[in-house]
DNA sequence: ATGAAAGCGCTAACAC
DNA sequence: GTGTTAGCGCTTTCAT
């Protein structure tokens, strides 16, 4: 039988209330008593039953997800995963609220963040680019005692409690490895399409991609980044231009979270099948393009895992308990036609 | 505020005990009362608090894992994952017991299974080949009311409650896709090394592999399976023979759970780098061989995920609650040098 | 500074 | 058949 607070109380010769005070590091206990209780705790090997504690405490976890209002399908899949998680969240006493801000509008984002405080939320998960004002808003929330996790794109200068997403440099390296290996030993040139060089994840992916292309596949020329700012018209135009200008093109690397316009243009030009195409994020578009053979490989991250992980981590931070690191490591998934779930 | 049993009792005009009886489908309640309680339940939108129920019930989950005593590193990684899970299992009132049987000894396995019953275990996870006696032993356990999940290799004729592992046909298809794509458009021949054609997962992988090689890469010849029965000496010998007999060999597909001897022989013959090599399961050996470039790709399954999933599913079956399918889907992971955790 | 006692949402004896 | 009551392991007033 596992020892309970009662066993500790008896062993230490104090009351339940005192044990509880020590357990929760609350003031009003003599140092000597604290010692005695702690001695009993590790002598009996006590581990507190978090579920019982939460029951007594009537704990609810009011968690807020802050997501961009963006056209990319990836964000939609993330929202779907969140909605799915919301369905079973009542069972874990979790209330999920989602706040949206227009992508690329840091002011709106900051305004949104300003509405949040420890009185109305117990934890925040945020998918947003890091700008100075955003950083300040997050620091304020943190100092208000609200745990924060960064989703998908890290916010390294905000003291966020955790980053839930893939290592994007390694993601770019993986994309390059696949590009090089699928490409074959002949020379060629690869177009790189990014959504924005402001987005940290995009920059990191491009960096990793360049590293491996240079190291391992020097015979392939990597063209300068084309920025599309997540605008499908821009994408259509710049991709068309390159396609016309470079009949020798052999590959395309789509760095950002959206690939719809790219796939459409490549198909219209009848170039998709001859090119080696590597994209990021599994969405209805990339899924279908993998199936048809238009895209060769997708480097992805499991949005369901990201959401569940964010929830677990926030709850753990709120409860002040540890996490299982292995369970929270978001893997860099490689998806090809044959392992398409 | 979420409604509680008290609210239901009040609304239905009955006592707590009666609500509890209805909730747990226990006998001794008039049909009419049942109706009234159920009406109140869905009128108030009641969802039972499973943690509170488990607290009151003092529920412990005594779970048994039955694993082969096998030389392959993969089994060792599975055991490690289990040990890791065991460390935090006290928090979820779960007691994990591991039973081992000598690989390839169905009698010993059956003897082990016979020691199990509903009095000494609440759920069983088993990684073993399906033989008639094994099937009977499992059916007996099932009819004793013990939930069963099959790990890694399915036991489809045993009415196991769930299979926790990858779709091995798709796993073989994935391996073939990588083999073909990495191989390049020249002809060639691929050696296939299986551990045993008795093992269902091996057979399925080989099947999937052949499908895709025939469909998509007909220019590559796929050689007949070489069985090694997980014996490293046999592996060394047969691989050496083929290597000598087929200087035109261009690829190797390692189907089984172990690849140590294979990697060693290929290195000794200085053939690893020129060949396209695809193996299964991420272990210290395949990890190192990916890093060195000796193995090109590994098709794997996350053992940590497998173990956590098995635990969640068994607990859910015991509690009679549902699972989140997306969370329990074991992904077919593709691991290359650059996304090596 | 410490303790007694009630209660969180649910289950399970034991009455009636 | 149905209700009363005492917990499960922990937290939290409110006394002392």
XYZ file of C-alpha atoms (C1' of nucleotides) in Angstrom:
714
model
C 0.000 0.000 0.000
C 1.269 3.422 -0.916
C 1.718 5.765 2.036
C -0.797 8.601 2.329
C -0.779 11.950 4.064
C -2.244 10.213 7.088
C 0.753 7.900 7.318
C 3.079 10.860 7.087
C 1.157 12.727 9.762
C 1.289 9.763 12.111
C 4.964 9.086 11.442
C 5.907 12.711 11.980
C 3.596 13.103 14.941
C 1.770 16.079 13.457
C -1.658 16.723 11.986
C -2.883 16.385 8.444
C -3.005 20.128 8.037
C 0.635 20.514 8.898
C 1.662 17.823 6.463
C -0.327 19.603 3.824
C 1.373 22.893 4.610
C 4.770 21.317 4.186
C 3.734 19.497 1.054
C 2.568 22.706 -0.536
C 5.372 24.823 0.875
C 2.935 27.077 2.626
C 4.176 29.334 5.441
C 3.382 28.986 9.098
C 5.349 25.905 10.019
C 8.443 25.839 12.210
C 11.585 24.875 10.455
C 11.945 21.990 12.888
C 8.504 20.629 12.074
C 9.209 20.964 8.373
C 12.284 18.848 8.870
C 10.373 16.156 10.719
C 7.670 15.979 8.084
C 10.162 15.861 5.257
C 12.047 13.115 7.041
C 8.851 11.075 7.276
C 8.106 11.777 3.634
C 11.277 10.369 2.257
C 11.507 7.666 4.848
C 8.140 6.267 3.809
C 8.747 7.094 0.166
C 5.639 9.159 -0.084
C 4.403 10.309 -3.509
C 1.431 12.612 -3.499
C -1.666 11.511 -5.356
C -2.150 14.384 -7.759
C -5.619 13.292 -8.797
C -6.857 13.286 -5.206
C -5.235 16.641 -4.652
C -6.927 18.043 -7.714
C -10.250 16.664 -6.613
C -10.006 18.283 -3.205
C -8.811 21.480 -4.768
C -11.597 21.458 -7.329
C -8.966 22.376 -9.833
C -9.943 23.449 -13.286
C -7.369 24.267 -15.886
C -8.382 27.300 -17.886
C -6.003 27.206 -20.821
C -5.760 29.681 -23.643
C -4.421 28.980 -27.115
C -3.360 31.982 -29.142
C -3.262 31.209 -32.853
C -2.865 33.234 -36.016
C -5.751 33.745 -38.376
C -3.772 32.526 -41.368
C -4.680 31.161 -44.767
C -2.311 28.197 -44.550
C -3.937 24.842 -44.172
C -1.455 23.907 -41.479
C -2.995 26.332 -39.035
C -6.369 24.838 -39.853
C -5.115 21.344 -39.036
C -3.789 22.683 -35.753
C -7.202 24.176 -34.998
C -8.862 20.888 -35.859
C -6.579 19.051 -33.490
C -7.403 21.562 -30.796
C -11.122 21.136 -31.357
C -10.690 17.389 -31.141
C -8.805 17.748 -27.871
C -11.518 20.061 -26.612
C -14.071 17.310 -26.958
C -12.442 15.117 -24.326
C -11.041 17.918 -22.209
C -13.929 18.065 -19.775
C -12.789 14.707 -18.436
C -9.475 16.231 -17.378
C -11.076 19.349 -15.933
C -9.604 21.400 -18.718
C -11.301 24.337 -20.396
C -9.738 25.403 -23.645
C -10.227 28.840 -25.049
C -8.860 29.839 -28.438
C -7.910 33.406 -29.274
C -7.062 34.422 -32.821
C -5.124 37.314 -34.222
C -4.636 38.324 -37.856
C -1.386 36.781 -39.063
C 1.340 39.322 -39.525
C -0.269 41.858 -37.230
C 1.869 42.017 -34.086
C -0.201 44.892 -32.721
C -3.380 42.884 -32.762
C -1.474 40.030 -31.168
C -0.194 42.251 -28.387
C -3.690 43.607 -27.805
C -4.917 40.051 -27.498
C -2.174 39.110 -25.082
C -2.914 42.150 -22.950
C -6.387 40.826 -22.207
C -4.833 37.790 -20.539
C -3.828 37.583 -16.902
C -3.632 35.135 -14.045
C -7.208 35.937 -13.086
C -8.697 34.749 -16.349
C -6.299 32.042 -17.497
C -4.118 29.405 -15.891
C -1.831 28.758 -18.846
C -1.177 29.965 -22.369
C 0.000 28.226 -25.539
C 1.033 30.568 -28.282
C 1.917 30.207 -31.943
C 3.302 33.555 -33.056
C 6.413 35.284 -34.275
C 8.586 36.955 -31.692
C 8.664 40.721 -31.893
C 9.799 43.058 -29.107
C 6.285 43.987 -28.045
C 5.169 40.400 -28.118
C 8.135 39.498 -26.002
C 7.221 42.139 -23.450
C 3.612 41.013 -23.340
C 4.710 37.449 -22.720
C 7.192 38.456 -20.067
C 4.416 40.298 -18.272
C 2.172 37.243 -18.362
C 5.015 35.103 -17.067
C 5.740 37.460 -14.206
C 2.046 37.321 -13.417
C 2.654 33.626 -12.817
C 1.025 32.262 -15.957
C 2.868 29.327 -17.540
C 3.536 29.753 -21.251
C 4.443 27.325 -23.986
C 5.481 28.299 -27.484
C 3.933 26.269 -30.281
C 5.538 25.362 -33.605
C 7.825 28.403 -33.729
C 9.962 29.049 -30.675
C 10.059 32.246 -28.626
C 13.493 31.808 -27.123
C 13.863 35.248 -25.541
C 10.617 35.205 -23.613
C 11.426 32.684 -20.914
C 8.539 30.565 -22.162
C 8.378 27.427 -20.059
C 8.599 25.068 -22.982
C 8.729 24.904 -26.741
C 6.364 22.406 -28.335
C 7.408 21.719 -31.897
C 10.171 20.296 -33.965
C 13.780 21.380 -34.150
C 13.389 23.383 -37.331
C 17.059 23.363 -38.250
C 16.968 19.580 -38.184
C 13.703 19.768 -40.121
C 15.460 21.699 -42.874
C 18.386 19.273 -42.787
C 15.979 16.380 -43.163
C 14.318 18.045 -46.129
C 17.735 18.507 -47.742
C 18.699 14.902 -47.131
C 15.561 13.696 -48.861
C 15.972 16.180 -51.667
C 19.534 15.068 -52.282
C 18.849 11.366 -52.033
C 15.750 11.427 -54.219
C 17.415 13.709 -56.686
C 20.051 11.291 -57.848
C 23.680 11.907 -58.638
C 23.250 14.308 -61.529
C 23.563 18.039 -61.068
C 20.571 20.323 -60.981
C 19.047 23.305 -59.272
C 16.492 23.645 -56.525
C 13.999 26.411 -55.967
C 13.350 27.374 -52.353
C 10.036 28.937 -51.416
C 9.653 30.458 -47.968
C 6.681 32.266 -46.501
C 8.636 34.927 -44.685
C 12.121 35.516 -43.459
C 10.594 37.068 -40.345
C 9.267 33.699 -39.269
C 11.830 32.016 -37.116
C 10.848 28.488 -38.117
C 11.223 29.323 -41.796
C 14.648 30.846 -41.280
C 15.834 27.849 -39.283
C 14.594 25.387 -41.857
C 16.318 27.251 -44.659
C 19.515 27.285 -42.613
C 19.464 23.543 -42.006
C 18.595 22.905 -45.613
C 21.557 24.903 -46.869
C 23.916 23.168 -44.451
C 23.171 19.702 -45.718
C 22.898 20.654 -49.371
C 26.350 22.203 -49.204
C 27.887 19.375 -47.164
C 26.418 16.385 -48.899
C 25.037 17.422 -52.279
C 27.331 20.117 -53.654
C 26.469 19.158 -57.226
C 22.982 20.602 -56.740
C 22.604 24.355 -56.932
C 20.294 25.903 -54.358
C 18.608 29.073 -55.590
C 17.944 32.106 -53.379
C 14.809 32.071 -51.235
C 11.583 33.263 -52.782
C 9.344 34.947 -50.218
C 5.608 34.625 -50.718
C 4.317 36.117 -47.445
C 1.707 33.360 -47.449
C 0.043 34.989 -50.402
C -1.115 32.554 -53.024
C -1.068 35.099 -55.832
C 2.517 35.988 -55.125
C 3.392 32.328 -55.017
C 1.744 31.676 -58.347
C 3.585 34.549 -59.944
C 7.102 33.967 -58.620
C 6.969 30.230 -59.153
C 5.770 30.711 -62.731
C 8.615 33.085 -63.384
C 11.268 30.737 -62.108
C 9.721 27.823 -63.956
C 9.955 29.753 -67.211
C 13.383 31.160 -66.545
C 14.912 27.890 -65.431
C 13.990 24.971 -67.653
C 16.891 23.169 -65.972
C 15.140 23.235 -62.571
C 15.216 19.817 -60.909
C 13.710 20.365 -57.490
C 11.529 22.520 -55.249
C 11.706 22.920 -51.493
C 8.631 24.472 -49.914
C 9.700 25.751 -46.513
C 6.520 27.351 -45.234
C 3.307 25.985 -43.803
C 1.317 26.174 -47.014
C 1.841 24.573 -50.412
C -1.462 24.804 -52.197
C -0.599 27.485 -54.751
C 2.766 25.864 -55.404
C 1.242 22.522 -56.224
C -1.332 24.133 -58.485
C 1.213 26.085 -60.493
C 3.518 23.100 -60.887
C 0.635 21.019 -62.123
C -0.475 23.722 -64.533
C 3.029 23.812 -65.965
C 3.167 20.016 -66.062
C 6.411 20.104 -64.181
C 5.469 18.428 -60.876
C 6.306 14.882 -61.875
C 9.739 15.622 -63.289
C 10.823 17.643 -60.302
C 11.820 16.376 -56.892
C 9.508 18.176 -54.518
C 9.846 18.312 -50.767
C 7.395 20.296 -48.649
C 6.549 20.813 -44.999
C 3.410 19.935 -43.064
C 0.842 17.305 -43.807
C -2.431 18.903 -44.924
C -5.199 17.917 -47.281
C -3.178 19.489 -50.101
C 0.170 17.838 -49.424
C -1.557 14.586 -48.578
C -3.286 14.521 -51.935
C -0.117 15.563 -53.743
C 1.847 12.766 -52.082
C -0.796 10.321 -53.154
C -0.742 11.530 -56.741
C 3.042 11.515 -56.824
C 3.345 15.260 -57.335
C 5.098 15.784 -54.031
C 7.794 13.259 -53.149
C 8.154 13.783 -49.442
C 6.711 15.899 -46.663
C 8.557 16.815 -43.502
C 5.922 17.204 -40.862
C 4.951 17.409 -37.226
C 1.927 15.742 -35.693
C -0.562 18.472 -34.764
C -2.493 16.120 -32.490
C 0.680 15.385 -30.604
C 1.542 19.085 -30.430
C -1.817 19.967 -28.916
C -1.878 17.092 -26.428
C 1.693 17.817 -25.462
C 0.979 21.503 -24.898
C -1.988 20.583 -22.709
C 0.003 18.076 -20.660
C 2.898 20.467 -20.204
C 0.724 23.390 -19.163
C -1.141 21.238 -16.654
C 2.142 19.901 -15.329
C 3.499 23.436 -14.898
C 0.305 24.500 -13.148
C 0.463 21.505 -10.824
C 4.179 21.994 -10.359
C 4.947 18.432 -11.347
C 7.447 17.070 -13.835
C 6.939 15.879 -17.374
C 8.090 12.784 -19.247
C 10.504 14.304 -21.765
C 10.254 11.412 -24.218
C 6.525 11.824 -24.456
C 6.797 15.513 -25.220
C 9.458 15.362 -27.909
C 7.739 16.273 -31.163
C 9.248 14.144 -33.869
C 10.330 15.283 -37.291
C 8.116 13.063 -39.338
C 8.917 12.081 -42.865
C 5.828 11.284 -44.841
C 5.885 9.684 -48.256
C 3.116 8.101 -50.262
C 3.430 4.736 -48.575
C 3.335 5.724 -44.907
C 0.547 8.219 -45.401
C -1.377 7.175 -42.281
C -20.164 24.220 -12.763
C -20.250 20.661 -14.009
C -23.149 18.588 -12.676
C -22.265 15.892 -10.128
C -23.936 12.722 -8.957
C -25.677 14.804 -6.320
C -27.269 16.986 -8.952
C -28.451 13.918 -10.806
C -29.857 12.392 -7.633
C -31.756 15.571 -6.816
C -33.041 16.014 -10.357
C -34.199 12.412 -10.565
C -35.554 12.400 -7.045
C -33.535 9.388 -5.982
C -30.562 8.742 -3.733
C -26.865 8.792 -4.527
C -26.669 5.037 -4.341
C -29.300 4.595 -6.987
C -27.578 7.012 -9.319
C -24.387 5.072 -8.773
C -26.136 1.806 -9.593
C -27.448 3.193 -12.832
C -24.117 4.754 -13.707
C -22.341 1.455 -13.253
C -25.113 -0.643 -14.738
C -25.488 -2.615 -11.541
C -28.661 -4.644 -10.990
C -31.373 -3.932 -8.465
C -32.994 -0.863 -9.948
C -36.471 -0.724 -11.491
C -36.535 -0.070 -15.168
C -38.617 3.019 -14.506
C -36.060 4.454 -12.081
C -33.283 3.733 -14.524
C -35.150 5.755 -17.099
C -35.605 8.668 -14.771
C -31.946 8.727 -13.795
C -30.802 8.475 -17.374
C -33.134 11.278 -18.316
C -31.600 13.475 -15.655
C -28.130 12.468 -16.807
C -28.503 13.609 -20.335
C -30.706 16.511 -19.462
C -28.007 17.954 -17.214
C -25.225 16.809 -19.531
C -23.517 14.845 -16.813
C -20.036 13.443 -17.423
C -18.648 11.277 -14.707
C -15.383 12.311 -13.097
C -13.256 9.263 -13.665
C -10.502 10.378 -11.339
C -12.913 10.783 -8.456
C -14.423 7.396 -9.245
C -11.009 5.779 -9.256
C -10.125 7.416 -5.990
C -13.254 6.132 -4.296
C -12.751 2.730 -5.827
C -9.113 2.632 -4.750
C -8.449 1.280 -8.170
C -5.035 -0.101 -8.970
C -4.185 -1.340 -12.402
C -2.099 -4.486 -12.234
C -0.826 -4.830 -15.764
C 1.344 -7.593 -17.147
C 3.646 -7.319 -20.135
C 4.682 -10.582 -21.760
C 7.834 -10.184 -23.824
C 10.230 -12.529 -25.568
C 13.725 -13.075 -24.254
C 15.297 -12.304 -27.610
C 18.734 -11.226 -28.733
C 17.480 -8.421 -30.947
C 18.169 -4.962 -29.717
C 14.631 -3.916 -30.557
C 13.221 -5.972 -27.728
C 15.754 -4.357 -25.434
C 14.579 -0.898 -26.465
C 11.021 -1.978 -25.763
C 12.061 -3.160 -22.305
C 13.828 0.121 -21.676
C 10.715 2.036 -22.624
C 8.720 -0.135 -20.260
C 11.144 0.468 -17.426
C 10.917 4.186 -18.083
C 7.126 4.022 -17.998
C 7.339 2.036 -14.778
C 9.101 4.905 -13.084
C 6.140 7.223 -13.380
C 3.447 4.579 -13.197
C 2.839 4.878 -9.471
C 1.266 8.261 -10.156
C -1.409 6.606 -12.271
C -1.989 3.780 -9.796
C -0.480 1.365 -12.234
C 1.686 -1.604 -11.330
C 3.605 -3.080 -14.210
C 4.898 -6.625 -14.143
C 7.039 -8.018 -16.938
C 7.078 -11.694 -17.797
C 9.615 -13.116 -20.216
C 9.680 -16.244 -22.287
C 12.483 -17.628 -24.461
C 11.894 -16.424 -28.014
C 10.765 -19.189 -30.314
C 9.504 -21.372 -27.490
C 5.712 -21.369 -27.682
C 5.474 -23.951 -24.906
C 7.235 -21.760 -22.432
C 5.045 -18.894 -23.547
C 1.891 -20.905 -22.979
C 3.131 -21.966 -19.537
C 3.685 -18.321 -18.717
C 0.249 -17.324 -19.947
C -1.351 -20.079 -17.881
C -0.118 -18.467 -14.673
C -2.183 -15.402 -15.494
C -5.810 -14.902 -14.512
C -8.222 -12.194 -13.478
C -7.233 -12.668 -9.848
C -3.616 -11.713 -10.376
C -3.746 -9.295 -13.294
C -6.121 -6.665 -14.622
C -4.748 -6.459 -18.149
C -2.135 -8.040 -20.381
C 0.042 -6.703 -23.190
C 1.736 -9.376 -25.226
C 4.420 -9.437 -27.897
C 4.497 -12.948 -29.290
C 3.834 -14.974 -32.385
C 0.412 -16.522 -32.738
C 0.366 -20.311 -32.508
C -2.712 -22.436 -31.803
C -1.849 -23.022 -28.151
C -1.024 -19.393 -27.625
C -4.318 -18.497 -29.179
C -6.162 -20.779 -26.798
C -4.344 -19.425 -23.781
C -5.241 -15.906 -24.780
C -8.855 -16.796 -25.441
C -9.037 -18.261 -21.959
C -7.648 -15.096 -20.419
C -10.121 -13.037 -22.416
C -13.047 -15.147 -21.312
C -11.801 -14.679 -17.769
C -12.451 -10.994 -18.387
C -8.865 -9.845 -18.738
C -8.319 -7.189 -21.426
C -5.515 -8.016 -23.847
C -3.526 -5.931 -26.272
C -1.134 -7.312 -28.852
C 2.152 -5.471 -29.187
C 4.209 -4.987 -32.357
C 2.973 -8.164 -34.046
C -0.774 -8.649 -34.224
C -2.737 -11.646 -32.919
C -5.782 -11.300 -35.139
C -7.469 -14.590 -34.269
C -7.470 -14.136 -30.523
C -10.054 -11.409 -30.103
C -7.393 -9.240 -28.505
C -8.930 -5.910 -27.609
C -6.437 -3.865 -29.543
C -3.282 -4.063 -31.601
C -0.560 -1.602 -30.658
C 1.973 -1.315 -33.431
C 2.378 -0.274 -37.011
C 0.597 -1.577 -40.049
C 3.419 -3.846 -41.144
C 2.291 -4.140 -44.746
C 2.476 -0.372 -45.025
C 5.810 -0.558 -43.221
C 7.155 -2.845 -45.927
C 5.689 -0.590 -48.605
C 7.416 2.373 -47.058
C 10.724 0.525 -46.997
C 10.299 -0.289 -50.673
C 9.462 3.296 -51.564
C 12.651 4.505 -49.898
C 14.682 1.723 -51.434
C 13.424 2.556 -54.899
C 13.770 6.304 -54.556
C 17.252 6.204 -53.035
C 18.371 3.606 -55.502
C 18.115 5.745 -58.603
C 16.873 4.857 -62.014
C 19.449 2.202 -62.882
C 18.688 -1.496 -62.557
C 20.022 -3.574 -59.703
C 19.207 -6.297 -57.223
C 18.159 -6.195 -53.609
C 18.856 -8.760 -50.906
C 16.047 -9.312 -48.403
C 16.875 -10.560 -44.942
C 14.054 -11.723 -42.687
C 14.254 -13.176 -39.225
C 11.542 -15.774 -39.666
C 8.660 -16.448 -41.964
C 6.698 -17.583 -38.890
C 6.646 -14.064 -37.569
C 3.582 -12.325 -38.797
C 5.117 -8.864 -38.847
C 8.027 -10.078 -40.989
C 5.722 -11.733 -43.477
C 3.560 -8.640 -43.761
C 6.531 -6.360 -44.297
C 7.915 -8.581 -47.003
C 4.519 -8.616 -48.683
C 4.231 -4.848 -48.712
C 7.791 -4.494 -49.896
C 7.219 -6.777 -52.851
C 4.033 -4.962 -53.799
C 5.682 -1.589 -54.169
C 8.894 -2.887 -55.712
C 6.875 -4.609 -58.404
C 4.493 -1.701 -58.947
C 6.892 1.195 -58.891
C 10.438 -0.082 -59.356
C 10.278 -3.033 -61.734
C 13.839 -2.375 -62.933
C 15.131 -3.577 -59.557
C 15.314 -7.311 -58.950
C 14.231 -8.453 -55.508
C 15.979 -11.621 -54.355
C 14.267 -14.393 -52.363
C 14.077 -13.967 -48.587
C 17.021 -15.118 -46.507
C 15.903 -16.386 -43.094
C 18.299 -15.886 -40.197
C 16.074 -16.938 -37.260
C 17.585 -14.057 -35.317
C 20.904 -15.880 -35.249
C 23.851 -13.639 -35.860
C 26.099 -16.450 -37.080
C 23.589 -17.493 -39.688
C 23.224 -13.880 -40.742
C 26.959 -13.466 -41.115
C 27.221 -16.593 -43.216
C 24.315 -16.107 -45.598
C 25.010 -12.433 -46.134
C 28.655 -13.190 -46.907
C 27.622 -15.800 -49.425
C 25.294 -13.497 -51.287
C 27.813 -10.677 -51.207
C 30.383 -12.938 -52.875
C 27.952 -14.482 -55.323
C 26.367 -11.189 -56.375
C 28.891 -8.475 -57.035
C 26.053 -6.691 -58.813
C 24.045 -6.311 -55.601
C 22.781 -2.762 -55.146
C 20.609 -2.878 -52.069
C 19.726 -4.659 -48.844
C 16.394 -4.698 -47.022
C 16.560 -5.887 -43.428
C 13.036 -6.901 -42.467
C 13.529 -8.183 -38.935
C 14.026 -6.498 -35.584
C 17.799 -6.890 -35.542
C 20.499 -5.631 -37.874
C 23.755 -5.848 -35.957
C 25.337 -8.805 -37.724
C 24.221 -7.476 -41.089
C 25.895 -4.138 -40.566
C 29.079 -5.808 -39.369
C 29.370 -8.102 -42.367
C 28.658 -5.315 -44.829
C 31.328 -3.207 -43.220
C 33.823 -6.048 -43.213
C 33.233 -6.500 -46.934
C 33.433 -2.733 -47.499
C 30.128 -2.832 -49.273
C 27.917 -0.798 -46.963
C 28.506 2.597 -48.560
C 27.880 1.509 -52.142
C 24.671 -0.287 -51.312
C 21.308 1.272 -50.549
C 20.374 -0.150 -47.181
C 16.993 0.062 -45.530
C 16.353 -1.559 -42.154
C 13.640 -1.654 -39.515
C 13.665 -0.411 -35.933
C 15.780 2.273 -34.391
C 18.341 0.772 -32.005
C 21.861 1.685 -30.948
C 23.126 -0.282 -33.958
C 20.904 1.224 -36.635
C 21.255 4.641 -35.060
C 25.000 4.483 -35.314
C 24.857 3.076 -38.830
C 22.572 5.905 -39.939
C 24.995 8.392 -38.494
C 27.963 6.809 -40.268
C 26.055 6.600 -43.517
C 26.151 2.811 -43.654
C 22.384 2.524 -43.415
C 20.384 4.959 -45.524
C 16.998 4.782 -43.869
C 15.257 3.046 -41.000
C 11.545 2.351 -40.865
C 10.643 2.364 -37.224
C 8.018 2.584 -34.523
C 8.362 4.581 -31.316
C 8.712 2.115 -28.449
C 7.907 4.779 -25.881
C 4.694 5.500 -27.695
C 3.907 1.806 -27.960
C 4.304 1.276 -24.242
C 2.359 4.379 -23.211
C -0.353 3.528 -25.688
C -0.656 -0.033 -24.405
C -0.940 1.278 -20.848
C -3.585 3.847 -21.760
C -5.600 1.348 -23.754
C -5.529 -1.317 -21.055
C -6.592 1.188 -18.410
C -9.367 2.433 -20.689
C -10.618 -1.118 -21.234
C -10.521 -1.805 -17.511
C -12.436 1.395 -16.764
C -14.770 0.696 -19.643
C -14.138 4.099 -21.170
C -13.237 5.057 -24.713
C -9.881 5.927 -26.212
C -8.710 8.759 -28.459
C -7.910 6.874 -31.657
C -5.527 9.508 -33.001
C -3.413 9.305 -29.888
C -3.089 5.545 -30.145
C -2.156 5.299 -33.789
C 1.459 4.152 -33.906
C 3.107 5.916 -36.782
C 5.387 4.382 -39.347
C 8.423 6.512 -38.736
C 11.072 7.088 -41.319
C 14.406 7.859 -39.773
C 17.392 9.102 -41.738
C 20.620 10.631 -40.556
C 19.209 14.116 -40.296
C 16.077 13.516 -38.243
C 17.788 11.157 -35.865
C 16.136 12.522 -32.687
C 2.309 27.572 14.782
C -0.797 23.671 14.799
C -5.060 20.837 14.734
C -10.113 19.312 14.006
C -13.402 18.710 10.865
C -15.848 19.267 6.635
C -15.862 18.391 1.894
C -14.162 17.478 -3.365
C -17.104 13.589 -6.672
C -17.701 9.095 -6.420
C -18.188 4.095 -4.525
C -19.609 0.447 -1.380
C -21.135 -1.570 2.862
C -25.032 -2.093 5.240
C -29.715 -0.925 6.425
C -34.522 -0.753 5.620
C -35.530 -1.793 -4.723
C -33.832 2.056 -2.506
C -31.459 4.994 0.945
C -27.845 6.155 4.612
C -23.401 6.595 5.673
C -18.622 6.193 5.809
C -14.772 6.512 3.381
C -10.827 7.163 -0.921
C -6.328 10.928 -0.416
C -6.065 15.360 -0.246
C -7.186 20.526 0.755
C -9.165 24.160 3.377
C -11.687 26.821 6.452
C -11.855 27.923 11.180
C -10.466 27.231 15.840
C -7.055 27.101 19.307
